[in-house]
Every structure is written in C-alpha cells, then in structure tokens.
CSV table of C-alpha atoms and ligand atoms in Angstrom, one decimal:
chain,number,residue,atom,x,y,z
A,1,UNK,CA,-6.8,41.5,-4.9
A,2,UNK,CA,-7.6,38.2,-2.8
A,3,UNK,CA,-7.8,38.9,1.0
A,4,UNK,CA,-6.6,34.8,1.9
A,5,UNK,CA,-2.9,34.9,3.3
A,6,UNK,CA,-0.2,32.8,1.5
A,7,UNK,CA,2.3,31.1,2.2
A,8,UNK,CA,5.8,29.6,0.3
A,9,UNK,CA,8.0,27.0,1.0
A,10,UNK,CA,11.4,26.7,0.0
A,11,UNK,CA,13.3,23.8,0.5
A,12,UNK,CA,16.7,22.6,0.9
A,13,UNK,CA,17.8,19.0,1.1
A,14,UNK,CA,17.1,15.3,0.7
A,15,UNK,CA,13.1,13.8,0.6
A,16,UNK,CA,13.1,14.0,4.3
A,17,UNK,CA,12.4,17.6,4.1
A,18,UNK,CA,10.3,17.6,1.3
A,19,UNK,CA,8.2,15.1,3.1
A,20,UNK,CA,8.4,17.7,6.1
A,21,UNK,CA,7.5,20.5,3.5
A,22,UNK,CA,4.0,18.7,2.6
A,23,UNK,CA,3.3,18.3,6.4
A,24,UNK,CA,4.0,22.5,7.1
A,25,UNK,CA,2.0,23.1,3.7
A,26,UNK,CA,-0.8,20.8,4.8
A,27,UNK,CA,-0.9,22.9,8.4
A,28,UNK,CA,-0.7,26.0,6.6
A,29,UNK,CA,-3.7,24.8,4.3
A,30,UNK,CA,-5.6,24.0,7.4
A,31,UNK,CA,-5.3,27.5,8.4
A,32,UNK,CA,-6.9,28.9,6.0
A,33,UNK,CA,-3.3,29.9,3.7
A,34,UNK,CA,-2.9,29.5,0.4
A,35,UNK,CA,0.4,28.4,-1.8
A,36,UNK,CA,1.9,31.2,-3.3
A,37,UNK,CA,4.4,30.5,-6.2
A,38,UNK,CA,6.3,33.6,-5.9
A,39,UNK,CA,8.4,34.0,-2.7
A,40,UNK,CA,8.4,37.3,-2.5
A,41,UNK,CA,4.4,37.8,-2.5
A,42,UNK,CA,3.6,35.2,0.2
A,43,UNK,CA,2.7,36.3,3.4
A,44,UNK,CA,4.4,33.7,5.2
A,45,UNK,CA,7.9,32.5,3.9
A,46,UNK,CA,9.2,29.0,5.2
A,47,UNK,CA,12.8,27.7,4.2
A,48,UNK,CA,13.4,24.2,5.0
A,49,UNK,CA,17.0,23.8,5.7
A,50,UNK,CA,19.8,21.0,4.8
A,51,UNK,CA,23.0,20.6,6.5
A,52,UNK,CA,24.4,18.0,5.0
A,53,UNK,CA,26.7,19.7,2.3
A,54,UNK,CA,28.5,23.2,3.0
A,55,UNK,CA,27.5,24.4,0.1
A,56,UNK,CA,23.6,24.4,1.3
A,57,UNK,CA,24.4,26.7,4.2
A,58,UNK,CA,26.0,29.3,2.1
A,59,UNK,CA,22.9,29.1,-0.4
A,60,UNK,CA,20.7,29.9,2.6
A,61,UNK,CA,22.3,32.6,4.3
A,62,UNK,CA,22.1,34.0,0.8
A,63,UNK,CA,18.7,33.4,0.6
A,64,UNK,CA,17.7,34.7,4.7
A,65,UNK,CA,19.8,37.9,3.3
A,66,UNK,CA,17.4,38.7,0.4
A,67,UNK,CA,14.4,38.5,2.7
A,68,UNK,CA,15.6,41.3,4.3
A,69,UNK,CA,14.6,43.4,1.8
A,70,UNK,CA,10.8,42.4,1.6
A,71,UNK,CA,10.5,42.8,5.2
A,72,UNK,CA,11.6,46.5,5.2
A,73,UNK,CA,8.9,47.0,2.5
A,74,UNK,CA,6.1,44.9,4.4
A,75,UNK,CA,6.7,44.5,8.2
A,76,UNK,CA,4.0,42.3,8.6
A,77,UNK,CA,6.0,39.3,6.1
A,78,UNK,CA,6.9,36.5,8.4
A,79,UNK,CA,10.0,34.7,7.7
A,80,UNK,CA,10.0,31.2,9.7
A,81,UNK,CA,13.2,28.6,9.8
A,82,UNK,CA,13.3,25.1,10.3
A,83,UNK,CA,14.7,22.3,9.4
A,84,UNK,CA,18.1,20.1,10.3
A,85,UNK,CA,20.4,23.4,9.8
A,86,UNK,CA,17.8,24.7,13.0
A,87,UNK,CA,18.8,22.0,15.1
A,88,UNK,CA,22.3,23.1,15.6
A,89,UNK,CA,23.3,25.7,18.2
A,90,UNK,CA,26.2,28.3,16.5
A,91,UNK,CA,23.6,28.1,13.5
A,92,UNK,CA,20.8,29.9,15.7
A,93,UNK,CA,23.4,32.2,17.3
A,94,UNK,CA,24.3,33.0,14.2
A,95,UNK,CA,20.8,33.9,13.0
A,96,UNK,CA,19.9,35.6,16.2
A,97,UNK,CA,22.4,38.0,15.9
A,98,UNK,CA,22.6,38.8,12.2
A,99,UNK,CA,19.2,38.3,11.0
A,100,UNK,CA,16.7,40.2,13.3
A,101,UNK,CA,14.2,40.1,10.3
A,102,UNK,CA,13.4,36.1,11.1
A,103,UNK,CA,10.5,35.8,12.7
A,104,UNK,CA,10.1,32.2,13.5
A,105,UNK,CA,12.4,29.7,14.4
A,106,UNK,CA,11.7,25.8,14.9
A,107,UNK,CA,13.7,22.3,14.6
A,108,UNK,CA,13.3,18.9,12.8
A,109,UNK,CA,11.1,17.8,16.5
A,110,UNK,CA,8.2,20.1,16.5
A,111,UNK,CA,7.5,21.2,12.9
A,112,UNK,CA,3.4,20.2,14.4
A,113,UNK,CA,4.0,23.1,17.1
A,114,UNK,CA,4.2,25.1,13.6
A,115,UNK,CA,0.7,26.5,14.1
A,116,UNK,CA,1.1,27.6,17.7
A,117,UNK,CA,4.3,29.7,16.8
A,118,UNK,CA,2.4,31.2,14.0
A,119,UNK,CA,-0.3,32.6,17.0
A,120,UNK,CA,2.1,32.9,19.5
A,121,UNK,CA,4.3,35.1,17.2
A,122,UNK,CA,0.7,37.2,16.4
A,123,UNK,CA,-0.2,37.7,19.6
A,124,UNK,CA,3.4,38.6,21.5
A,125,UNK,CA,4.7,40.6,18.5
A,126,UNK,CA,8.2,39.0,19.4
A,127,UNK,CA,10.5,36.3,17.6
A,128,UNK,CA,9.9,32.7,18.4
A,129,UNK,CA,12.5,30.5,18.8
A,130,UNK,CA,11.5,26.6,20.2
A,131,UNK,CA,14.0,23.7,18.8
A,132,UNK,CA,14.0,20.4,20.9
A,133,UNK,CA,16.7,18.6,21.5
A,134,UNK,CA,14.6,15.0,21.0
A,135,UNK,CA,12.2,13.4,19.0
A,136,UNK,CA,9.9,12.4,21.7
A,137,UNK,CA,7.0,10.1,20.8
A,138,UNK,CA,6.0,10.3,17.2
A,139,UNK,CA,3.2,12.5,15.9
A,140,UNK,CA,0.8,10.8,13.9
A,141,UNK,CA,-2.1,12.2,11.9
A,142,UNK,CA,-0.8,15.6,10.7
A,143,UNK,CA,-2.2,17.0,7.3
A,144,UNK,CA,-0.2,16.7,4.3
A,145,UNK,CA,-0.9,18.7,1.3
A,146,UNK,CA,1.0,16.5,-1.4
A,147,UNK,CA,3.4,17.5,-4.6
A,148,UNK,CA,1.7,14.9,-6.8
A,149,UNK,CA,-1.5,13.4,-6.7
A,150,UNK,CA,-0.4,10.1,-8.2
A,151,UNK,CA,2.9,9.4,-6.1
A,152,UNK,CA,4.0,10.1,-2.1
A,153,UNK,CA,6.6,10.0,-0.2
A,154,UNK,CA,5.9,7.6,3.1
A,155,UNK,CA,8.0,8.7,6.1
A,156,UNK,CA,8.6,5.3,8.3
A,157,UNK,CA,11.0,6.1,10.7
A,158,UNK,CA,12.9,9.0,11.7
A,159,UNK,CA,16.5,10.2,12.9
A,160,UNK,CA,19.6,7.8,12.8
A,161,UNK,CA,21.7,5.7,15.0
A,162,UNK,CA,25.0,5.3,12.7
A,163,UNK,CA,27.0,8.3,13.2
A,164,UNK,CA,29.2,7.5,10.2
A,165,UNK,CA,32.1,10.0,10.7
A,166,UNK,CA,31.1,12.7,8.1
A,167,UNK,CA,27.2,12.9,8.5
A,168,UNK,CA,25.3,15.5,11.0
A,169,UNK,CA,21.8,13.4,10.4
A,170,UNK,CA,22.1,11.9,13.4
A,171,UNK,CA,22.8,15.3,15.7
A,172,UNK,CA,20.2,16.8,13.6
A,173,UNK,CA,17.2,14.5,13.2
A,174,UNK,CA,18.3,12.4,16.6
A,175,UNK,CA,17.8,8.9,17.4
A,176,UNK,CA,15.8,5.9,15.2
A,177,UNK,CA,12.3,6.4,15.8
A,178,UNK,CA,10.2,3.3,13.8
A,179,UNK,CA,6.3,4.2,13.1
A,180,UNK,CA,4.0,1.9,14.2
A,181,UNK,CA,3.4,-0.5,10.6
A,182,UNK,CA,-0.6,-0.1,11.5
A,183,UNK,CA,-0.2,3.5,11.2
A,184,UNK,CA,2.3,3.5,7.9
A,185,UNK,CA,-0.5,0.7,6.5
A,186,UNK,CA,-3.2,2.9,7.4
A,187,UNK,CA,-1.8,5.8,5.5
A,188,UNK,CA,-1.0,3.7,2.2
A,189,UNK,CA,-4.1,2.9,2.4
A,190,UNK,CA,-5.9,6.5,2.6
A,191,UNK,CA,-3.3,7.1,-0.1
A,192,UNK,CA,-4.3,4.9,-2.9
A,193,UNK,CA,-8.1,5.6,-2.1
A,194,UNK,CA,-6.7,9.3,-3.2
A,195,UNK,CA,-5.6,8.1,-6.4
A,196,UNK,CA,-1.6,7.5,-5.5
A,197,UNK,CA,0.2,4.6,-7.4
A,198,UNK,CA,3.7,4.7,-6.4
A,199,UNK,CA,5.1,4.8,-3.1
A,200,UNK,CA,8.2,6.2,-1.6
A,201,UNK,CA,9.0,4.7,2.0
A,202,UNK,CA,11.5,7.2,3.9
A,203,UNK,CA,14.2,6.9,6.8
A,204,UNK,CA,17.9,7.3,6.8
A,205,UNK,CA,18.1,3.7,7.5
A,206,UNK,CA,14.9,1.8,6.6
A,207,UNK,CA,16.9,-1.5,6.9
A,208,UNK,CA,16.6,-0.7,10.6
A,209,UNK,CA,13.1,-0.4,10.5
A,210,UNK,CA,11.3,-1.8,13.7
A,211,UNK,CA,8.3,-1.4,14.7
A,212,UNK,CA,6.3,-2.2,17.3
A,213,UNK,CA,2.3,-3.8,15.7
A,214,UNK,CA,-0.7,-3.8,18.0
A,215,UNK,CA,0.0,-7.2,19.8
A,216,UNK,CA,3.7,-5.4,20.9
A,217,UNK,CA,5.2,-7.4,18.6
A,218,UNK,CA,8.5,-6.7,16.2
A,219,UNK,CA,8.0,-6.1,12.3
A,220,UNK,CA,10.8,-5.9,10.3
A,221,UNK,CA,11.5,-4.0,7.5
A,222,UNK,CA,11.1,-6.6,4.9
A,223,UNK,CA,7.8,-7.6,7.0
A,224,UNK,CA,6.5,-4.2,6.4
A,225,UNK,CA,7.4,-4.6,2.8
A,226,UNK,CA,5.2,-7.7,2.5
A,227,UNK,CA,1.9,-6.3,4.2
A,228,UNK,CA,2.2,-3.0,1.8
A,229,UNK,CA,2.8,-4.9,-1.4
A,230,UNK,CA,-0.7,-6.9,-0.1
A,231,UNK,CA,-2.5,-3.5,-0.3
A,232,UNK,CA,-4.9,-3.5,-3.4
A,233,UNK,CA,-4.5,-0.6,-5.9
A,234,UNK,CA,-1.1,-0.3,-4.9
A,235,UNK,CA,1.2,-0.1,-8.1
A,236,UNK,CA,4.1,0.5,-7.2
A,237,UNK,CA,6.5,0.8,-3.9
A,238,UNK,CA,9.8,2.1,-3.5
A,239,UNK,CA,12.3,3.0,-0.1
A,240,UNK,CA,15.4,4.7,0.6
A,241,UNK,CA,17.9,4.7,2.0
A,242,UNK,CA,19.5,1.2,2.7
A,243,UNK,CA,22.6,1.4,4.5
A,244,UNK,CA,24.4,-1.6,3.4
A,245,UNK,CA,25.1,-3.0,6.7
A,246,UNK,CA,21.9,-3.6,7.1
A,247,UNK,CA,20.6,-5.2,4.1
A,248,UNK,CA,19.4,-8.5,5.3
A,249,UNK,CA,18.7,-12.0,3.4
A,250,UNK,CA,15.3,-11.3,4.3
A,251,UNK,CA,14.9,-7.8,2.1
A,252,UNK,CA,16.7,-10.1,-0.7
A,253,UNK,CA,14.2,-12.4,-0.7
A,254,UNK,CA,11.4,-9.3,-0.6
A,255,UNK,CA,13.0,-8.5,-3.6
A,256,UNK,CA,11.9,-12.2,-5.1
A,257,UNK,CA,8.4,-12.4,-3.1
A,258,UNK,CA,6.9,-8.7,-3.7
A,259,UNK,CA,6.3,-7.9,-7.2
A,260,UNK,CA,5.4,-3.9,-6.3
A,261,UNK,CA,9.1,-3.4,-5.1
A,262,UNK,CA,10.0,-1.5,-8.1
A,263,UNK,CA,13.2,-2.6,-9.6
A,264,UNK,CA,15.4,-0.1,-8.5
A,265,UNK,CA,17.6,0.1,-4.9
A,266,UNK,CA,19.6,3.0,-4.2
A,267,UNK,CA,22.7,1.6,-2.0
A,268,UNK,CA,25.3,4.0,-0.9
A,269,UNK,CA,28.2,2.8,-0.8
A,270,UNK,CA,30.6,6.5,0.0
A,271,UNK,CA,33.8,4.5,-0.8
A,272,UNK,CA,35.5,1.1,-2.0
A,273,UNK,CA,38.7,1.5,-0.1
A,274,UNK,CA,37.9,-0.5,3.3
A,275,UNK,CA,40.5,1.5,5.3
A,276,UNK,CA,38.5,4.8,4.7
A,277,UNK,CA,35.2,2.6,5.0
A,278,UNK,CA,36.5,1.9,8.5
A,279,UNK,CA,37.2,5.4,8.7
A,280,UNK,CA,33.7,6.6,8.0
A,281,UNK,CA,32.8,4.1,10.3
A,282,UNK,CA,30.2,2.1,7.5
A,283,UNK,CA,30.5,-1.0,9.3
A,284,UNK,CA,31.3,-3.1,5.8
A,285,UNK,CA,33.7,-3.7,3.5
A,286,UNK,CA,34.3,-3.4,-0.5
A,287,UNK,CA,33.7,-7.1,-0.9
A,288,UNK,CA,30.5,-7.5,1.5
A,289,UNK,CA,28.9,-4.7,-0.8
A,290,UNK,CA,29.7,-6.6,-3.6
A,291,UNK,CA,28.4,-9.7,-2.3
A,292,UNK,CA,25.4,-7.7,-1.4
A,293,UNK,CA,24.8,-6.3,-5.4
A,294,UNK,CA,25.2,-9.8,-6.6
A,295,UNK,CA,22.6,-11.4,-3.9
A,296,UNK,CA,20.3,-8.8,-4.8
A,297,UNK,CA,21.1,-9.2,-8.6
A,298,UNK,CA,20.5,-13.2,-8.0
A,299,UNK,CA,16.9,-12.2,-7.8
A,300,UNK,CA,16.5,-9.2,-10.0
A,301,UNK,CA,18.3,-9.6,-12.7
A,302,UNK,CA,18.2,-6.6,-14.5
A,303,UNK,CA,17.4,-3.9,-11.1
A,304,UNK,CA,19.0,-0.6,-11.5
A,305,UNK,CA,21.7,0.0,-8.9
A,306,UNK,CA,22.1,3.5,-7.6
A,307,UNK,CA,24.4,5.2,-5.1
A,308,UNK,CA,26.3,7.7,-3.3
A,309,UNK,CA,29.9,8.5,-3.2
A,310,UNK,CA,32.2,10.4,-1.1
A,311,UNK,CA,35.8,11.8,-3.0
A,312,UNK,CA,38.5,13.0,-0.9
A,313,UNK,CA,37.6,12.0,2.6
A,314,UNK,CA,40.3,12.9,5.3
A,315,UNK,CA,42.9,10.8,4.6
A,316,UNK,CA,42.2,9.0,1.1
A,317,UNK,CA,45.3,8.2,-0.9
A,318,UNK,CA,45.4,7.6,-4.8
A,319,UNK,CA,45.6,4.0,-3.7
A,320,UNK,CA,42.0,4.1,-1.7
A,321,UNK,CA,40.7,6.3,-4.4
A,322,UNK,CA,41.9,3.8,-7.1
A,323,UNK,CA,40.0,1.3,-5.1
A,324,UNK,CA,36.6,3.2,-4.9
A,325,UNK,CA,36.9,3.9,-8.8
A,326,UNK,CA,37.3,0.1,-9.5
A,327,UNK,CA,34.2,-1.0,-7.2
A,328,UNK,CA,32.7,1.1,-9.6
A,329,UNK,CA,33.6,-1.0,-12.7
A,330,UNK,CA,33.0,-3.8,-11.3
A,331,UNK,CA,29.5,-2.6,-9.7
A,332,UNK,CA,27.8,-0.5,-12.8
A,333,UNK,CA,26.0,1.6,-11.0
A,334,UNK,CA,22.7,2.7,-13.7
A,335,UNK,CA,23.8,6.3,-11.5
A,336,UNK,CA,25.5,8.1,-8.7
A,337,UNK,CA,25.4,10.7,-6.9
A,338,UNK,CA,29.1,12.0,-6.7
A,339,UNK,CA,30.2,14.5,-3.9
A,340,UNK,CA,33.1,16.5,-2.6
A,341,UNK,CA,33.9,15.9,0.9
A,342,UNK,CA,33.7,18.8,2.9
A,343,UNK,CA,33.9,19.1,6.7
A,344,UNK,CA,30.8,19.6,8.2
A,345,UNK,CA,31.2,20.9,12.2
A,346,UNK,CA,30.3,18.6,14.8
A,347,UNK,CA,31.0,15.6,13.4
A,348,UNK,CA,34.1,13.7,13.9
A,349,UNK,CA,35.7,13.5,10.6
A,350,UNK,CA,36.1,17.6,11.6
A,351,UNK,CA,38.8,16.5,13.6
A,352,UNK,CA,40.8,14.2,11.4
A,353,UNK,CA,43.7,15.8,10.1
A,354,UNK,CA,44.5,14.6,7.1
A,355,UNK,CA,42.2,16.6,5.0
A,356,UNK,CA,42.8,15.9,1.3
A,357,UNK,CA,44.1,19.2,-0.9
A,358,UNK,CA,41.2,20.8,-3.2
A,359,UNK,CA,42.7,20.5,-6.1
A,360,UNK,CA,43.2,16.4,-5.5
A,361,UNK,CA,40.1,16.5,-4.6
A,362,UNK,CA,38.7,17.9,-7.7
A,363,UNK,CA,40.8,16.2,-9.8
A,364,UNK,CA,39.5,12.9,-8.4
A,365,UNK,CA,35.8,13.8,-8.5
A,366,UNK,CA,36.5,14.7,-12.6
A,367,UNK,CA,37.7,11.1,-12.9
A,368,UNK,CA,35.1,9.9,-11.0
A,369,UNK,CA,32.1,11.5,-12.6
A,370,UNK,CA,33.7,9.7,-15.8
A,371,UNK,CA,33.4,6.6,-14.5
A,372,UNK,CA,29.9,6.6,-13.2
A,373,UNK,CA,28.5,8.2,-16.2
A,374,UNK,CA,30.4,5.3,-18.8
A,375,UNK,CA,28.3,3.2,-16.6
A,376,UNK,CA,25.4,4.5,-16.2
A,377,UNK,CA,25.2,5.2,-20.3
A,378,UNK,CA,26.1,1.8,-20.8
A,379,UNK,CA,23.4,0.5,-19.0
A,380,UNK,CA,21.0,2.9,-20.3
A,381,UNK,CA,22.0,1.8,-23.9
A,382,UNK,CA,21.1,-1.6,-23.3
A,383,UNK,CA,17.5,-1.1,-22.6
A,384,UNK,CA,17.1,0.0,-26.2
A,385,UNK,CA,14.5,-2.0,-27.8
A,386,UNK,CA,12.8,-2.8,-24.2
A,387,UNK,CA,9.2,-1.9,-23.1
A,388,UNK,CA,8.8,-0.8,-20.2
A,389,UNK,CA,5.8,0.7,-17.8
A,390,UNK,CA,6.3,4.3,-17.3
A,391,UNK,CA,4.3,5.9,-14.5
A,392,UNK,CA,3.5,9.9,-16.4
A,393,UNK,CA,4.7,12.4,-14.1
A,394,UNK,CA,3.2,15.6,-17.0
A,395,UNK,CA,5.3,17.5,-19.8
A,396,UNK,CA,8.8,16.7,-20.0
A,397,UNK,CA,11.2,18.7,-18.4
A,398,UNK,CA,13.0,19.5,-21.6
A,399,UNK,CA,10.8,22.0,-22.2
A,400,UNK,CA,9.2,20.1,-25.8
A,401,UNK,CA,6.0,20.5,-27.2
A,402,UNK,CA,3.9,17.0,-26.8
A,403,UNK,CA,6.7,15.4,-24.9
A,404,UNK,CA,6.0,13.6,-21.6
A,405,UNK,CA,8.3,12.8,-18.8
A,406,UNK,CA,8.0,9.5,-16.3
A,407,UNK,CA,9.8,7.5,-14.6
A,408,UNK,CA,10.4,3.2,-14.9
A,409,UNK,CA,10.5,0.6,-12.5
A,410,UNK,CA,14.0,1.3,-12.4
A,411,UNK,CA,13.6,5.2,-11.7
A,412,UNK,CA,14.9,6.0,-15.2
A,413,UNK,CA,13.7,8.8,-16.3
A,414,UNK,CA,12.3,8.5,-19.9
A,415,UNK,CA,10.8,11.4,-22.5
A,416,UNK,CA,8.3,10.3,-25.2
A,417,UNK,CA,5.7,12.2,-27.2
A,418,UNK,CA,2.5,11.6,-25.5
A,419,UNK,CA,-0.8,13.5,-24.4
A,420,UNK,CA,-1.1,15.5,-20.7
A,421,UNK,CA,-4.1,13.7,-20.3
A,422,UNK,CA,-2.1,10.6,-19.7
A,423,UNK,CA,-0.2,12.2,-16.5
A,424,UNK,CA,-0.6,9.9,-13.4
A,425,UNK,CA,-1.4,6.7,-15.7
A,426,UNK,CA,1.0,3.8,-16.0
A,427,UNK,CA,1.6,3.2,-19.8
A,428,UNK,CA,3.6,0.9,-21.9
A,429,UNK,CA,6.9,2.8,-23.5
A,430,UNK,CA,9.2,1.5,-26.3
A,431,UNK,CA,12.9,2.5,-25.5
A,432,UNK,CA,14.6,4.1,-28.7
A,433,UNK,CA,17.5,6.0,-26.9
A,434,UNK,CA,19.3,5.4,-24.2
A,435,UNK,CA,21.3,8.3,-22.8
A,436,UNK,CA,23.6,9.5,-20.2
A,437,UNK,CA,21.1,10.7,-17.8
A,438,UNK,CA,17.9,9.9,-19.4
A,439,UNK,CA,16.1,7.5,-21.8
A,440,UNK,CA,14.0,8.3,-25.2
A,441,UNK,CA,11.2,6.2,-26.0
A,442,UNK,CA,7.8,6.2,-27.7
A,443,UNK,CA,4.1,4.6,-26.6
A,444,UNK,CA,4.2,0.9,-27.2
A,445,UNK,CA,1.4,-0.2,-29.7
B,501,SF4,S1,23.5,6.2,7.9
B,501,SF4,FE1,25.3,7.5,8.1
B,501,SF4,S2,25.2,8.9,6.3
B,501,SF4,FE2,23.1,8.0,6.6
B,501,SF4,S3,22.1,9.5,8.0
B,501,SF4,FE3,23.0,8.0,9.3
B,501,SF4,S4,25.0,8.8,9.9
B,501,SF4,FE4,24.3,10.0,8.1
C-alpha cells in the first residue's frame, strides 16, 4: 500500500473551473499529493462548483451527501469546497448547517490560499471557511498540473462586468480583471516549450480584454491575439467567450491577419427576439448579430459558428420565440448549446414575473433542439470529401478498437482509424461522414 496522500478533483461547470481544477491539482502536486482516480480512495476530495444552471446545485448537494458516508468510515478524509457556488452566502449557510462533514471551504478569490487551509485545517483540527468578496490583484505564477499535454486552457482575464439579467458570473467571479499580455505571452511560451499545440484563451468576455504591457500602455484583445499568433511552435489558438457586443472590426480583421486563430468562434447569442435581448440586458440586437456573423464570415468563409441559447426566458412569447428559431435559420449555427431557463437567485431576472410555464418551455426547447441539429448536420454533411488537419486527442470516445478521436480547426470532432502513437500530432484526415454531432473520416494519403 503506497504511503503518498491523494487527492481528487471533481468538477462542475464551464472551462473556467477546469482551468481552476489544474491550478488546485498543480498545488496539491507540489505538496507532495498524488491524483487519485477513484473518489472515494483519495485522501483529499475537492468539488469545484458551478452555479450557473439549477440543475448543477442539486447534482452537488447529491454528491456533498454521499461523502458523508466515507467520512464516517475514515475521519481523517478531508472534503474541501470551492468554486462560484462558494461565493454565495445562503449556499455556505446552507452547508454549515447540514453538512458538518466538510472540512474546507474556499471561493473563486483565493483558490492559491488552498495550501494554507490544508495546514491550518491540520493544525486547528476545525473547519475552515475563508471566501473573499473581491478579486484583488491577480496571482501570477501558480503550478498547473495540466489535462493534456498537447493542448491548455490560457486564463486571460477574470470575473465580468455585464450583468446580463439571468447570469450570477458576475456576483460570483466579481469584476473584469485583464492579465498583464507579458505574463499570458510568457506562459504560451513555457507552454509550447512543453510540447502544447493548441491554445484555449479564457474570460467570460475576452472581447473586453485590456491589459496593461510594461510601458503602462493598453493591449487590446485582438493585439494580444497578434503577438501570440507571432509565437513560434504555436499551432494553433483558440478563445471564448465573445460576447457579441464587443466583437470589434479589429478581432474581424484578426480573423484575416492571424493564420493560428482556428476557424471556429463560439458567439452566444441567448435569444433573437430583441425585446427579450433588451431584457437580458445583451446590449445588441437580432440584426447587429447578424451583421456580426456575416463580417466575420466575409473573412472566413467557411468558420464554424457556435453558440448559446436561452428558451423560455421570463416573458418570451411564441412571437419572440419564433424570432430566436428563425435567427437560427438564417445563422446555421455548425452547434448550440440549448438551455432551459431557470431562475437562478440573486440575479435580476429572479424578480421578473412573467416566468414562462414548464411545459411551454419544454415544448419550445424540443423545437429548438430540431432546429440547431438540421443545421448543424447540414453543415457537417458538406465537409464530406474535405481534408482537414486534425489535432489527435487518443482513442475515440466511442469506445472502437483502432479508432482515434480529434478535433479540426473548426472544433469538429472527427473519428478515424488510426494508431495511439499519433495522439498529440496534427495529421491530415479525409471526411467520409458527416453527422449530427460528429464527423467520420480516414488518414489522408
Ligand atoms: S457576459 Fe453575461 S452571461 Fe456572460 S458571464 Fe457576463 S453576465 Fe454572465
């Protein structure tokens, strides 16, 4: 039996987290921990928590519930919490109160305090609870201990500033906080030495990207995108999210310029009806997104368009509905990601009371799901016959002896027989199926 600790991370949520995830796991590999794939054998359990969708909190009070059990069996397992669930108030009550077992609670703020928790819990034998309220200055230089050795996600900026009417980010993560673009260079850099291709830059917004260089000067986002597509060994780079408000002429025209950008944006959208636009306070309309997908379209002809989409938000008649279900026709989104509104506390759309019935609500989402997915098979279909580079992320998901799984420029996921040994390379792939969700294809001679 080994005598090193372990740890396991679970984690809830959008890349943010994940990218939060490899920081803890790098601290926790600092400290002499090891990863442990099963939960219930670790020695320290971590779960990274999500509070955009309602559904995500009932998962994890399911999940803080079977821990309970472990505990009674091995005192000495520590259960920690963190995460943008963690940074609201009546969620720590709540876990205070009902779930003595938790040992360790922090917030989105101080996940590099992690370590002194970890002692200060060892050496007070009681609970620790430290959430800030604010971001502070930014912490550079923490370890990372990364999913993939061939691709990373890039955090460039944290929190948000938008406070559309149904989103908690911006209670929960706090105000926009840019990196410095020597320090986001710098770690690109130190990246690709270590062998990664593809990179993923992260913020809620990176449109509003702005930070400050050595001489105190501004960089834009699309200026930042310029000096990383200059980095040598760099393959590949790719950012999310762009609110659409901010999309600027500029990041077009980065689109023509930089040949790394991959050819994929992911642009949510949440609605075409401009009254409930308005009402999630977006700051666009149906027919400045549209102009948007054609400008960017003007420059990348064939760039796979993803997005994000709200049904049944408080007051959204058949009419605005009908509208949101034609922007998609008109758009052809290559995919969406299609959700049921549901109220999230603290925000303002809580308030609004014109809540949309479940069952209209479901019955919408059914049509809409049909929509996107025409689409996105459509456009799927019509890269049969195309080669394409396919950056190997291992064996295919679908479970098939000899098959490989990667992804395109486009982030289309694409299956082809193929050997392990080619996992982290780019290679050339022949598209012979285009499906709903995923393409078919075969190594290009
Ligand atoms: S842009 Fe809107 S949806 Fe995105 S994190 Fe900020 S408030 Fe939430």
């Amino acid at each position: 039996m080994s005598l090193t600790k372990t740890f396991h991370i679970q984690t809830f949520g959008c890349q943010m987290n994940e990218r939060d995830s490899e920081t803890l796991a790098g601290m926790l590999t600092d400290m002499g921990y090891e990863e442990q794939e099963v939960r219930n054998d670790a020695d320290i359990v971590i779960i990274n928590t999500c509070s955009v969708r309602e559904h995500a909190d009932e998962r994890f009070f399911g999940t803080l519930g079977q821990l309970k059990k472990i505990k009674e069996q091995r005192p000495e397992f520590i259960v920690a919490l963190c995460g943008c669930m963690m940074q609201q108030q009546h969620i720590i009550d709540r876990v205070k109160t009902k779930f003595p077992w938790v040992d360790v609670i922090f917030g989105t703020h101080n996940i590099h305090e992690f370590p002194k928790l970890i002692s200060a819990l060892a050496s007070e034998k009681e609970r620790q609870v430290d959430v800030w309220e604010d971001g502070g200055e930014i912490v550079e230089g923490l370890p990372s201990k990364r999913k993939f050795s061939f691709k990373s996600f890039v955090n460039i900026m944290y929190g948000c500033n938008n406070f559309c009417t149904y989103c908690i980010v911006p209670f929960t993560r706090g105000r926009e906080r840019s990196r410095r673009p020597e320090e986001i260079l710098r770690e690109v850099k130190a990246l690709v030495d270590d062998g990664v291709k593809e990179v993923t830059l992260l913020g809620q917004n990176v449109n509003s990207y702005c930070g400050m260089d050595d001489a105190e000067n501004e960089v834009t986002f699309p200026q930042l995108l310029y000096m990383l597509n200059d980095i040598e060994g760099l393959e590949r780079i790719r950012f999310m999210t762009s609110h659409p408000k901010d999309l600027s002429p500029e990041l077009v025209q980065a689109f023509a310029d930089c040949e790394k950008i991959c050819n994929h944006i992911h642009l949510p959208v949440q609605a075409g009806s401009d009254e409930i636009l308005k009402r999630m306070n977006r700051h666009y309309t149906s027919a400045r997104y549209l102009k948007l997908v054609d400008s960017i379209r003007a420059v990348r002809p064939g760039i796979a368009i993803s997005t994000d989409i709200i049904v049944g938000f408080p007051g959204e008649t058949e009419e605005d509905f009908e509208q949101t279900l034609d922007l998609c026709r008109k758009v052809g989104f290559d995919s969406a990601f299609t959700f049921i509104y549901s109220v999230r506390k603290g925000t303002p759309a809580e308030k609004y009371e014109d809540q949309v019935p479940e069952e209209v609500k479901h019955e919408r989402f059914t049509r809409l799901v049909d929509v996107v997915n025409e689409s996105a098979a459509a456009r799927n279909a019509a890269m049969v016959g195309k080669v394409c580079d396919v950056l190997v992320e291992g064996s295919s998901k679908h479970g098939q002896e000899g098959m490989l799984c990667g992804r395109t420029s486009g982030f289309k996921l694409v299956d082809f027989p193929g050997d392990e040994s080619l996992t982290g390379t780019i290679v050339k792939v022949e598209i012979t199926e285009g499906k709903t969700f995923s393409l078919r294809g075969q190594i290009a001679e």
